XYZ file of N, CA, C and O in Angstrom:
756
model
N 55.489 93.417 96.522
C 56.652 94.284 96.730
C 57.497 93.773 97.896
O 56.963 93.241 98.869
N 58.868 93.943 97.790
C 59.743 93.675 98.841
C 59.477 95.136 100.178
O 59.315 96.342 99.992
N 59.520 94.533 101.131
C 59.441 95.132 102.314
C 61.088 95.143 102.582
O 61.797 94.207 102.211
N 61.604 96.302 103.265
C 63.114 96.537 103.694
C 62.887 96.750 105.065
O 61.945 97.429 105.472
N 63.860 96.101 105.929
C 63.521 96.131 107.489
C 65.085 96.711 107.686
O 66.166 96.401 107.185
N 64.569 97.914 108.868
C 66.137 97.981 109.329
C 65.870 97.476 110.568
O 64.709 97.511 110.977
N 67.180 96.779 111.571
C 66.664 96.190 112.899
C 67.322 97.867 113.805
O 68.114 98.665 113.304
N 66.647 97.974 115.260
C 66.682 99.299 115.572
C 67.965 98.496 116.664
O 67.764 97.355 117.079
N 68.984 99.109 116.952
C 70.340 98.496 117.835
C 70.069 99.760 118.501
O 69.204 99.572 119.357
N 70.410 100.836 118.464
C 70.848 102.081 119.496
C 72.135 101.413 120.746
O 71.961 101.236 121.952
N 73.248 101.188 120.018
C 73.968 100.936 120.942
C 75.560 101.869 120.595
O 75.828 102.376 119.506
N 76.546 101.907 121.970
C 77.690 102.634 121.337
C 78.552 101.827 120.920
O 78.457 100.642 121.241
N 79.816 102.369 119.936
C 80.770 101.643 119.643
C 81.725 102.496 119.592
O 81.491 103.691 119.412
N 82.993 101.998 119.746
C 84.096 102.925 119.677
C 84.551 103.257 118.035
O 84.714 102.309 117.267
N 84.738 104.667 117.571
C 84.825 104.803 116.529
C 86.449 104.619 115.843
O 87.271 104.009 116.527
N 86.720 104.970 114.968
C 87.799 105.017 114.517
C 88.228 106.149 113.895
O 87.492 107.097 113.621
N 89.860 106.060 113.569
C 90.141 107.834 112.930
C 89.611 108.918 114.004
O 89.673 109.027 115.228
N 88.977 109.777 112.782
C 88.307 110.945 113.035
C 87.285 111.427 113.634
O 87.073 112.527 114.145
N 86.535 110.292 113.498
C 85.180 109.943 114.387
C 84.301 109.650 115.827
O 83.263 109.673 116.488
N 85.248 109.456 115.712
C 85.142 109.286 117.634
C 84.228 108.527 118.201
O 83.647 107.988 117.259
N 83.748 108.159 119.217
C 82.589 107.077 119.431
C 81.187 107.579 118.690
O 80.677 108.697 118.624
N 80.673 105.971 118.027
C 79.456 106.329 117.405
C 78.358 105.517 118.271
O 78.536 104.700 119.175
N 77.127 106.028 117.679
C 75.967 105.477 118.621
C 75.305 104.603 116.977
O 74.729 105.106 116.013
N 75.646 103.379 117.208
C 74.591 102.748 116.044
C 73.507 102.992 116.248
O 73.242 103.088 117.447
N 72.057 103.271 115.023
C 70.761 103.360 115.520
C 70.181 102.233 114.926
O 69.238 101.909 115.648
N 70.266 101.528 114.040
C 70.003 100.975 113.058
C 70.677 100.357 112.383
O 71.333 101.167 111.728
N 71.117 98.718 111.943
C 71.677 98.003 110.877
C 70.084 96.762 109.775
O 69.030 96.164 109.994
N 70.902 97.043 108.822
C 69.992 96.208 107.824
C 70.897 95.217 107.157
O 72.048 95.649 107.218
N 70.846 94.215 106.627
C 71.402 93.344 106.215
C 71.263 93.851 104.352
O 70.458 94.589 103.784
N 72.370 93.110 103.874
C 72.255 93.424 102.041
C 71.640 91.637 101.487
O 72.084 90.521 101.217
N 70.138 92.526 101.596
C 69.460 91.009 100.975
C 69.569 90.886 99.517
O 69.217 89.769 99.138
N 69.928 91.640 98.616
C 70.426 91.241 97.216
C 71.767 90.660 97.169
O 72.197 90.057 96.185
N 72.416 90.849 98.242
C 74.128 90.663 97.885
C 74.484 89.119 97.860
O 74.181 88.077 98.442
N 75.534 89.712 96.561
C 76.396 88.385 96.633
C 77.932 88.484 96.977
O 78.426 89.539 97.375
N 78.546 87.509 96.829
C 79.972 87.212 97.022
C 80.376 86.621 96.009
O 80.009 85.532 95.568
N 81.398 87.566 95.487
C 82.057 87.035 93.882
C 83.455 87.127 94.155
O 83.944 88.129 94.674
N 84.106 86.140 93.832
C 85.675 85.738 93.225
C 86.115 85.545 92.554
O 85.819 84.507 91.962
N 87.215 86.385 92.058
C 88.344 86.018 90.687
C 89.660 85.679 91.432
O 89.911 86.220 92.509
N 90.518 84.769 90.849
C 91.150 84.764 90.862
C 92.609 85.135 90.020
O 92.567 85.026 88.795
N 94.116 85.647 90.776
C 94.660 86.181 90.089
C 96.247 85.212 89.939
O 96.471 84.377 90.816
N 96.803 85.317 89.314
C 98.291 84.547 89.517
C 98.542 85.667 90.381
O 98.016 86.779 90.431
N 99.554 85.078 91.116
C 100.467 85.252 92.096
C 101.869 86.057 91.465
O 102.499 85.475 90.582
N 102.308 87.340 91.922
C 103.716 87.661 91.224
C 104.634 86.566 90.918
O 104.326 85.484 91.417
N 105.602 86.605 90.269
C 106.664 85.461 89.908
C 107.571 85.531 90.795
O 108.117 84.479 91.130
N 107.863 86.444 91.243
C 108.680 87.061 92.426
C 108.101 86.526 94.074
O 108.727 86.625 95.130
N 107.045 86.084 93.911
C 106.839 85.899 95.411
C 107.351 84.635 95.829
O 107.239 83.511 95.340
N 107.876 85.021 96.736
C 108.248 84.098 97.875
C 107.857 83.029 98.180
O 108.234 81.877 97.963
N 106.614 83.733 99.002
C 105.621 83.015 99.862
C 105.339 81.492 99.165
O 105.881 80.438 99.500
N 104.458 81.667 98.231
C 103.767 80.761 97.305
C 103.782 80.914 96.051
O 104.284 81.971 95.666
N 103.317 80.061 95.113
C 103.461 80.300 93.599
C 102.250 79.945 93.525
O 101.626 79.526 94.500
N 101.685 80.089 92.162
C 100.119 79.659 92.060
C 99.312 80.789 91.727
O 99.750 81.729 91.063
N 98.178 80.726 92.157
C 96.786 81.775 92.391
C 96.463 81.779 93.493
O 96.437 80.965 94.417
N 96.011 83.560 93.218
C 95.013 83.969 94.793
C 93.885 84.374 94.390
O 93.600 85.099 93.437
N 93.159 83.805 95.265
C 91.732 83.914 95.188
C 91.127 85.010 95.739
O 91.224 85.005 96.966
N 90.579 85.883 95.320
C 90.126 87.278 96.079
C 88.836 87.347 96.049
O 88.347 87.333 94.920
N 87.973 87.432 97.114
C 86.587 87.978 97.348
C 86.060 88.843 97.825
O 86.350 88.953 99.017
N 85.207 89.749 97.368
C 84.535 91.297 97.853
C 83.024 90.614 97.927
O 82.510 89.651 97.358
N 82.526 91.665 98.988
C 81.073 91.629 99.157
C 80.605 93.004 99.838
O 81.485 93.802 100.160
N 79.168 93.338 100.086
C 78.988 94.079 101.150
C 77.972 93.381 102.114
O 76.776 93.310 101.831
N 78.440 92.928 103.133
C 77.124 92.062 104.265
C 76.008 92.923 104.360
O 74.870 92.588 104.028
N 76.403 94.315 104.925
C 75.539 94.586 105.656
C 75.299 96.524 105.668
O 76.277 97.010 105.100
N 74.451 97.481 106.076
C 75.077 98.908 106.458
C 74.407 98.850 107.953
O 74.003 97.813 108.480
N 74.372 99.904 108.423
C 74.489 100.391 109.830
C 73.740 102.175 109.370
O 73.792 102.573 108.207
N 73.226 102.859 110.282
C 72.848 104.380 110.560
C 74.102 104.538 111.625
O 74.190 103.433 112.161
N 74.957 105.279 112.088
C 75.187 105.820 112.737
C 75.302 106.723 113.301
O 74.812 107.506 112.488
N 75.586 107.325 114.134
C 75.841 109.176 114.437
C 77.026 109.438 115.383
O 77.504 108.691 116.236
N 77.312 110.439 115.091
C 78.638 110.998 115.841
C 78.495 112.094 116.127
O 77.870 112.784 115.322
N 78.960 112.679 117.277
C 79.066 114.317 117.836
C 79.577 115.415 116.540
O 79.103 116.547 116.444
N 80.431 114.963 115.756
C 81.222 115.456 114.557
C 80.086 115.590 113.542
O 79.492 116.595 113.151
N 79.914 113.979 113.147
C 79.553 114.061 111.732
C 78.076 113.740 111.434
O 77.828 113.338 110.297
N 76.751 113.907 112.589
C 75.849 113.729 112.661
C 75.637 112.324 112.385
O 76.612 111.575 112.454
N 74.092 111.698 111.974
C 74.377 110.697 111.041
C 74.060 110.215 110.020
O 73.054 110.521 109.379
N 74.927 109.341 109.706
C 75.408 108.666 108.621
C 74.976 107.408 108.255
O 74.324 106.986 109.211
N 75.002 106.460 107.231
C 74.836 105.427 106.883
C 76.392 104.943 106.605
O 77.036 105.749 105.934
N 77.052 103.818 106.995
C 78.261 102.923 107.166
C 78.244 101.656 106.228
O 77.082 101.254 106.287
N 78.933 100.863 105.424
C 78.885 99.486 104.676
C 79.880 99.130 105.029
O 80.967 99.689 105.169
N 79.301 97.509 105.296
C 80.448 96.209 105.519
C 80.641 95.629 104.682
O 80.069 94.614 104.287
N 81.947 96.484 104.043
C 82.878 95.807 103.340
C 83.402 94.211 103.102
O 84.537 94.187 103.579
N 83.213 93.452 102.802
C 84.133 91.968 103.249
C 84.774 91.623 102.233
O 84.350 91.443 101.092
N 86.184 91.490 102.782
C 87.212 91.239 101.225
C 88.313 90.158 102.125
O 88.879 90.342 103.202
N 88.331 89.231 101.384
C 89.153 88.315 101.614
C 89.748 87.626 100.198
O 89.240 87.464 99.088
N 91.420 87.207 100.917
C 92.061 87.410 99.736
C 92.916 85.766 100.229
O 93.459 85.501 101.302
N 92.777 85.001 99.142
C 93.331 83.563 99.797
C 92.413 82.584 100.622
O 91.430 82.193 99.991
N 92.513 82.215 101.630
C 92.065 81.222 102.623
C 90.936 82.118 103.444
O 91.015 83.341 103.554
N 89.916 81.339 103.980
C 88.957 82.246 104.833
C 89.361 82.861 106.066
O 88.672 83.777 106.515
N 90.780 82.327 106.898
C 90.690 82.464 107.696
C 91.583 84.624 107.772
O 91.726 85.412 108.707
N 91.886 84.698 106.427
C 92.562 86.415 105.968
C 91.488 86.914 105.008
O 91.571 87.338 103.855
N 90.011 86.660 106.182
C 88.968 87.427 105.895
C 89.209 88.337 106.591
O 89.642 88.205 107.736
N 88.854 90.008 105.741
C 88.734 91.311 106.540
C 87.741 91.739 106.490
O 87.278 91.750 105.349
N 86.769 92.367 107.682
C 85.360 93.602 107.298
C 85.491 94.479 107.670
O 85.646 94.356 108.885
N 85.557 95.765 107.283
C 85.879 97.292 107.861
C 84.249 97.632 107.243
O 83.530 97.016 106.457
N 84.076 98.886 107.993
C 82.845 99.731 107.917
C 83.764 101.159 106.906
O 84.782 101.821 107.107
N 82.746 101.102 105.833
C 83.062 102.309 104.741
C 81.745 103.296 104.593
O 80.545 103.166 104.835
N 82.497 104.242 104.128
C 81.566 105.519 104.341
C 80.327 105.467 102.739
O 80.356 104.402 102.122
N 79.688 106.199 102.381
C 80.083 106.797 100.834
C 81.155 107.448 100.595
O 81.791 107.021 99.632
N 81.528 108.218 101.063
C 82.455 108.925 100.950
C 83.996 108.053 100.473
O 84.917 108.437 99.753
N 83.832 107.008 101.069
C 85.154 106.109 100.735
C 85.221 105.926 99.542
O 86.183 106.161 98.810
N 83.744 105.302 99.143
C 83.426 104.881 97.575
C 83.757 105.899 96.396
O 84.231 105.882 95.260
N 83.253 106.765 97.291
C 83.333 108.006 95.926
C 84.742 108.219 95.797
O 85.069 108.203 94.610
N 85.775 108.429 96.648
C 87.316 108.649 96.739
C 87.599 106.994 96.033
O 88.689 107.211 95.504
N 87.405 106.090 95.840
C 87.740 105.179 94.914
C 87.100 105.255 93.635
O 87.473 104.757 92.572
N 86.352 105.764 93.817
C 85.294 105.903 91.830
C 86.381 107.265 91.409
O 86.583 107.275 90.194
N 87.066 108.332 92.113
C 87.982 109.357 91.617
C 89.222 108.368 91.448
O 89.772 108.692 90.395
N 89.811 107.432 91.964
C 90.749 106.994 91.668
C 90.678 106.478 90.365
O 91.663 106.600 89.637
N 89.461 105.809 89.878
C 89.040 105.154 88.315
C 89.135 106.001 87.756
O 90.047 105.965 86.930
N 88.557 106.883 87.802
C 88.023 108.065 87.273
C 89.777 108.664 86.563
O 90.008 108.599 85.355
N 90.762 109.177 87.531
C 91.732 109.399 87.241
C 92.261 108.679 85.992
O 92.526 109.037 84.844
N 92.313 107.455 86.707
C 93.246 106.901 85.695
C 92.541 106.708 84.269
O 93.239 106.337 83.325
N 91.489 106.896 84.131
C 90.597 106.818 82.788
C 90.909 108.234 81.535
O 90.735 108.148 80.319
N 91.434 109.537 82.352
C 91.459 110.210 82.035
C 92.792 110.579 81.492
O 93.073 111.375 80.596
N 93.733 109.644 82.410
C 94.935 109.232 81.719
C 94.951 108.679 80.895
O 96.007 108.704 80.263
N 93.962 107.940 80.429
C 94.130 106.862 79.252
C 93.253 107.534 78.346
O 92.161 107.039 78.067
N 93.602 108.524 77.906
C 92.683 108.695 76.331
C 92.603 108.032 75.075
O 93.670 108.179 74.480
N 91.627 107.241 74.305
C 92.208 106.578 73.371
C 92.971 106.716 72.500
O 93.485 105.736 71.962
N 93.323 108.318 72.029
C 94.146 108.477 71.417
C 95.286 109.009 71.699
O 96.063 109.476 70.866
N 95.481 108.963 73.112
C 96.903 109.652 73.623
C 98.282 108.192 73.700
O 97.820 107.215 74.288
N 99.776 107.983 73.210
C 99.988 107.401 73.153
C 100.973 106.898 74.862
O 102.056 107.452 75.052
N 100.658 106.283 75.497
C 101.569 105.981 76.961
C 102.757 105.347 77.052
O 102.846 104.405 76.265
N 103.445 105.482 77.550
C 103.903 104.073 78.075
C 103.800 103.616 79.171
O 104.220 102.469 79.318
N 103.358 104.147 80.057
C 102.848 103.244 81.547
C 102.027 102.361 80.935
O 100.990 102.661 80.344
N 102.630 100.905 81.116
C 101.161 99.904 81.007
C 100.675 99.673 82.076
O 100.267 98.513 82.124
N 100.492 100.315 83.119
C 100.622 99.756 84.492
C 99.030 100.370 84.856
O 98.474 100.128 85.927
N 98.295 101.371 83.541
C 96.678 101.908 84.230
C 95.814 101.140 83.453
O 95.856 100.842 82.260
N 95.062 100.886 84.294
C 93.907 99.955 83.929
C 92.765 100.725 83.154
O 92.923 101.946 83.138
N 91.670 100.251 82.523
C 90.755 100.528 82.071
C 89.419 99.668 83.459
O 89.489 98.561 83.995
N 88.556 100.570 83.587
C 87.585 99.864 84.075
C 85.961 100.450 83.512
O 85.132 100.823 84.343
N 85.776 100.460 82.581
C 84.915 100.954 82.045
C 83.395 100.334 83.008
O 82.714 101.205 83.548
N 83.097 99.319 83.112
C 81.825 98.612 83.799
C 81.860 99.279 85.239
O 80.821 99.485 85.866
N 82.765 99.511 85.587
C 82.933 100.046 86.792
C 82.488 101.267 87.052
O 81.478 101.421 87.738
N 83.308 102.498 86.446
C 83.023 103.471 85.958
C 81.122 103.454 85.731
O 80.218 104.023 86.343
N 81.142 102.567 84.629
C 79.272 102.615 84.612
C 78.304 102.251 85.812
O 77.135 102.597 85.984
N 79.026 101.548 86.498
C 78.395 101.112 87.616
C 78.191 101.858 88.504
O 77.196 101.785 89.224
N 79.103 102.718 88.616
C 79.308 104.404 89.599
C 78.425 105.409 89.544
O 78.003 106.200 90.387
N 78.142 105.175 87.978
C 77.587 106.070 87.260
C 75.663 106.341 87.326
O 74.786 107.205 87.305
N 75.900 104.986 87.410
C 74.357 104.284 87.722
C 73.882 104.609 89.142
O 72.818 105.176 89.389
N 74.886 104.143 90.162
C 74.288 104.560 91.212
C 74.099 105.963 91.596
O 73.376 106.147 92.575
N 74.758 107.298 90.843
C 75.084 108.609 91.244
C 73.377 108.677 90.599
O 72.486 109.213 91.259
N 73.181 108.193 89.549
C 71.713 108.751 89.429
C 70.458 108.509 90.224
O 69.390 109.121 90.221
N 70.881 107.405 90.938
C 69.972 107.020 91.945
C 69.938 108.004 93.101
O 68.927 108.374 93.697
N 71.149 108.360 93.322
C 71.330 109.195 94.707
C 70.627 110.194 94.362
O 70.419 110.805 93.314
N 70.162 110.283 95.850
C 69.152 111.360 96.329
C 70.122 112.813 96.936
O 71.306 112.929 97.254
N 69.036 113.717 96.903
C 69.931 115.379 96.608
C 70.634 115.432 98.509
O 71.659 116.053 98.790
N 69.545 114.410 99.873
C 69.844 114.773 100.641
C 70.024 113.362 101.154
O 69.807 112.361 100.472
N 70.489 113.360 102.563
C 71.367 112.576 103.222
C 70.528 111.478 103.741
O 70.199 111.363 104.921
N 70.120 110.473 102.531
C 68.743 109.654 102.936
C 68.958 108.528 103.758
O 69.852 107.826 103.286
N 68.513 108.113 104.742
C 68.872 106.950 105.769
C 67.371 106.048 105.318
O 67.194 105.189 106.182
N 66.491 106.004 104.461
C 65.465 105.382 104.669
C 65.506 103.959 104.270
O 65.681 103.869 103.055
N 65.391 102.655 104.945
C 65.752 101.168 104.817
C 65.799 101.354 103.305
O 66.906 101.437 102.772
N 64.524 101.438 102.457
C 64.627 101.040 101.368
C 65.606 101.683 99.765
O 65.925 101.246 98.659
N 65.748 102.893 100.538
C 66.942 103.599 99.868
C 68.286 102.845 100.054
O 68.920 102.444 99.078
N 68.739 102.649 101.434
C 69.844 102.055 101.387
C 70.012 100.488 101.176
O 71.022 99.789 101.257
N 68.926 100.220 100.930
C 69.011 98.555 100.520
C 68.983 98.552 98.886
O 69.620 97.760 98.191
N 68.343 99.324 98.525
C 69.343 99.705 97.186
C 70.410 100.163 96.902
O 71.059 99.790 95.925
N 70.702 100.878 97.552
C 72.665 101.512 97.882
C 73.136 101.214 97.593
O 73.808 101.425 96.584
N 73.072 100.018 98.796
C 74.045 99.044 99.248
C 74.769 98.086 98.361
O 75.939 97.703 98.325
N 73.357 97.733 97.428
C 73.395 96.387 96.824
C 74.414 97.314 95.180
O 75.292 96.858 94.447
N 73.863 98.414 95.195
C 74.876 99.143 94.022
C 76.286 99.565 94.447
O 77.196 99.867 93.675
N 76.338 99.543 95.825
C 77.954 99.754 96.069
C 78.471 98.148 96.158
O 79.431 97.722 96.800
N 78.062 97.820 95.790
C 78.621 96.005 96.029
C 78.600 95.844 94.735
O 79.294 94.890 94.384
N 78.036 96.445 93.817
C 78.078 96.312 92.547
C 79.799 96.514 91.707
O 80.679 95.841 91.173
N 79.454 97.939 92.073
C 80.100 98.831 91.885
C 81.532 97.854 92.472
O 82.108 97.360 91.503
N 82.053 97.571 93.523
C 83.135 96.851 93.975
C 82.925 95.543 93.105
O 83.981 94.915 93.188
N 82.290 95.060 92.543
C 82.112 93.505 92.020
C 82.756 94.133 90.444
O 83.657 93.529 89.862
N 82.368 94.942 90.096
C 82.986 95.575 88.558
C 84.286 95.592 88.828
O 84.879 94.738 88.170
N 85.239 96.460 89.802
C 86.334 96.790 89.855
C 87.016 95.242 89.687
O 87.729 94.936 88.731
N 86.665 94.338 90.783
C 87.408 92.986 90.961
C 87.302 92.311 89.341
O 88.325 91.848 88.835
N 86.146 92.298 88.674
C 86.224 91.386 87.460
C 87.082 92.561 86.946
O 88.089 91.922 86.641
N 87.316 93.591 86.702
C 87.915 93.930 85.518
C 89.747 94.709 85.541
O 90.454 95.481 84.892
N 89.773 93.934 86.637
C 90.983 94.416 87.557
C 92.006 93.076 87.032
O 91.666 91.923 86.770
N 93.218 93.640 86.998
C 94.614 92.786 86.214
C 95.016 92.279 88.025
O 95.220 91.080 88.215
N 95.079 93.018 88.946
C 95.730 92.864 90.027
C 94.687 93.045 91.454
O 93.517 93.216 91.112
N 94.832 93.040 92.500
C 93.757 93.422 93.592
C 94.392 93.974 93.989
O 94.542 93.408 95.071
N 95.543 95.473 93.998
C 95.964 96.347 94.823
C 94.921 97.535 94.760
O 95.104 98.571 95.399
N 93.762 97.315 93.916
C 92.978 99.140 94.268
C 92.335 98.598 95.247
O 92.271 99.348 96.221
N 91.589 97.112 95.445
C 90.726 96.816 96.566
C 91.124 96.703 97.673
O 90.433 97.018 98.642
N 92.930 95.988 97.814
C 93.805 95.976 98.652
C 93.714 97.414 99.436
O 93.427 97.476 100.631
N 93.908 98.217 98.867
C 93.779 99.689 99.163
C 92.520 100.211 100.012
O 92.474 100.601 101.179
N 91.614 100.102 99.138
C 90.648 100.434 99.460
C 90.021 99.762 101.140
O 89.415 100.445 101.967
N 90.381 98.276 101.291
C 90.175 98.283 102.586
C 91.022 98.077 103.767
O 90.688 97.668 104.879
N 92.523 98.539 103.204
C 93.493 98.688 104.114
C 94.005 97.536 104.748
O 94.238 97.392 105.949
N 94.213 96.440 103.494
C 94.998 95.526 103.635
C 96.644 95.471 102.923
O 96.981 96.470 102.286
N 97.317 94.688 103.003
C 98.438 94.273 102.817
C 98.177 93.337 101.558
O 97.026 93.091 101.195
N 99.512 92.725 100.782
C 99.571 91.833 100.182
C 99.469 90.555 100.895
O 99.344 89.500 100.272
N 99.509 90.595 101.947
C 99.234 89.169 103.320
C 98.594 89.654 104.016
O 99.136 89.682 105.121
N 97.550 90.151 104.008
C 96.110 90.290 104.934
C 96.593 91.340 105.718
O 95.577 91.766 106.266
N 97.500 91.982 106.082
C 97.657 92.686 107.438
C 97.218 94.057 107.177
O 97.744 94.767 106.319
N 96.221 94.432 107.949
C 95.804 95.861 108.181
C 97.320 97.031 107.921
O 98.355 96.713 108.507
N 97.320 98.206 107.117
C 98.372 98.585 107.959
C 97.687 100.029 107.904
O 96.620 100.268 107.337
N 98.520 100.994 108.622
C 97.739 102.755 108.824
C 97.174 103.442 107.759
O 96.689 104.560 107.933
């Protein structure tokens, strides 16, 4: 059997948003994870460059944290880079983030009935995705589990779960979104 190690940190960090400074207790690394890339053409309209961009999602790593607010929590490192390595981004995501992006699928799925007729071509289908969401909700546990080997399965299903969206995605603006990048790497509010 695989053994799951979390390493014990207990250190502070300054939080972000809503959160306010957190006290890490604990990070584990995502020993199943991989790093997958598709690439997409480039608008016809852009400027910048013509060609393809290369986009990559992963999750490195999670963290335990705690906050005066929100007790604690378990955190994932996101890593999405879009182009060249050097407009690599990693933000720390909640569940909570995930799940507010599985409602965004979710939405637009519900817009798309097979037999309703549209004309927005502009909503995607992500069905694997959707299943992938789906998969991990059955895994989840009823309470707020921090235990290594729970979240080293998580983890490796929320990386999943982001690896579905990218293959079955026409464009990278939901991931763009999701970790609060720009069409040129730049963070914005």
């Amino acid at each position: 059997p695989h053994h799951h190690h979390h390493t014990l940190v207990n250190k502070k960090v300054k939080g972000t948003g809503s959160g306010g400074d957190l006290t890490v207790l604990v990070r584990g690394d995502n020993v199943f994870g991989t790093t997958v890339s598709k690439s997409f053409a480039k608008p016809s309209d852009s400027v910048v460059r013509g060609g393809n961009d290369t986009v990559s999602i992963s999750i490195a790593s999670y963290r335990v944290v705690e906050s005066k607010k929100h007790g604690k929590y378990a955190q994932y490192l996101v890593i999405y880079c879009e182009g060249s390595f050097r407009d690599t981004v990693g933000v720390w995501k909640r569940y909570s983030d995930f799940a507010e992006l599985s409602r965004k699928i979710s939405a637009t799925q519900q817009e798309c009935h097979p037999l309703s007729i549209t004309e927005d071509g502009d909503t995607e289908l992500l069905p694997n995705a959707l299943t992938s969401w789906r998969l991990l909700k059955k895994r989840q546990r009823w309470y707020r589990c921090l235990d290594a080997g729970y979240l080293s399965l998580k983890v490796f299903l929320l990386e999943r779960f982001l690896h579905d969206i990218l293959f079955e995605s026409s464009d990278p603006q939901i991931l763009r979104d999701f970790v609060g990048v720009d069409a040129v790497g730049q963070f914005f509010d």
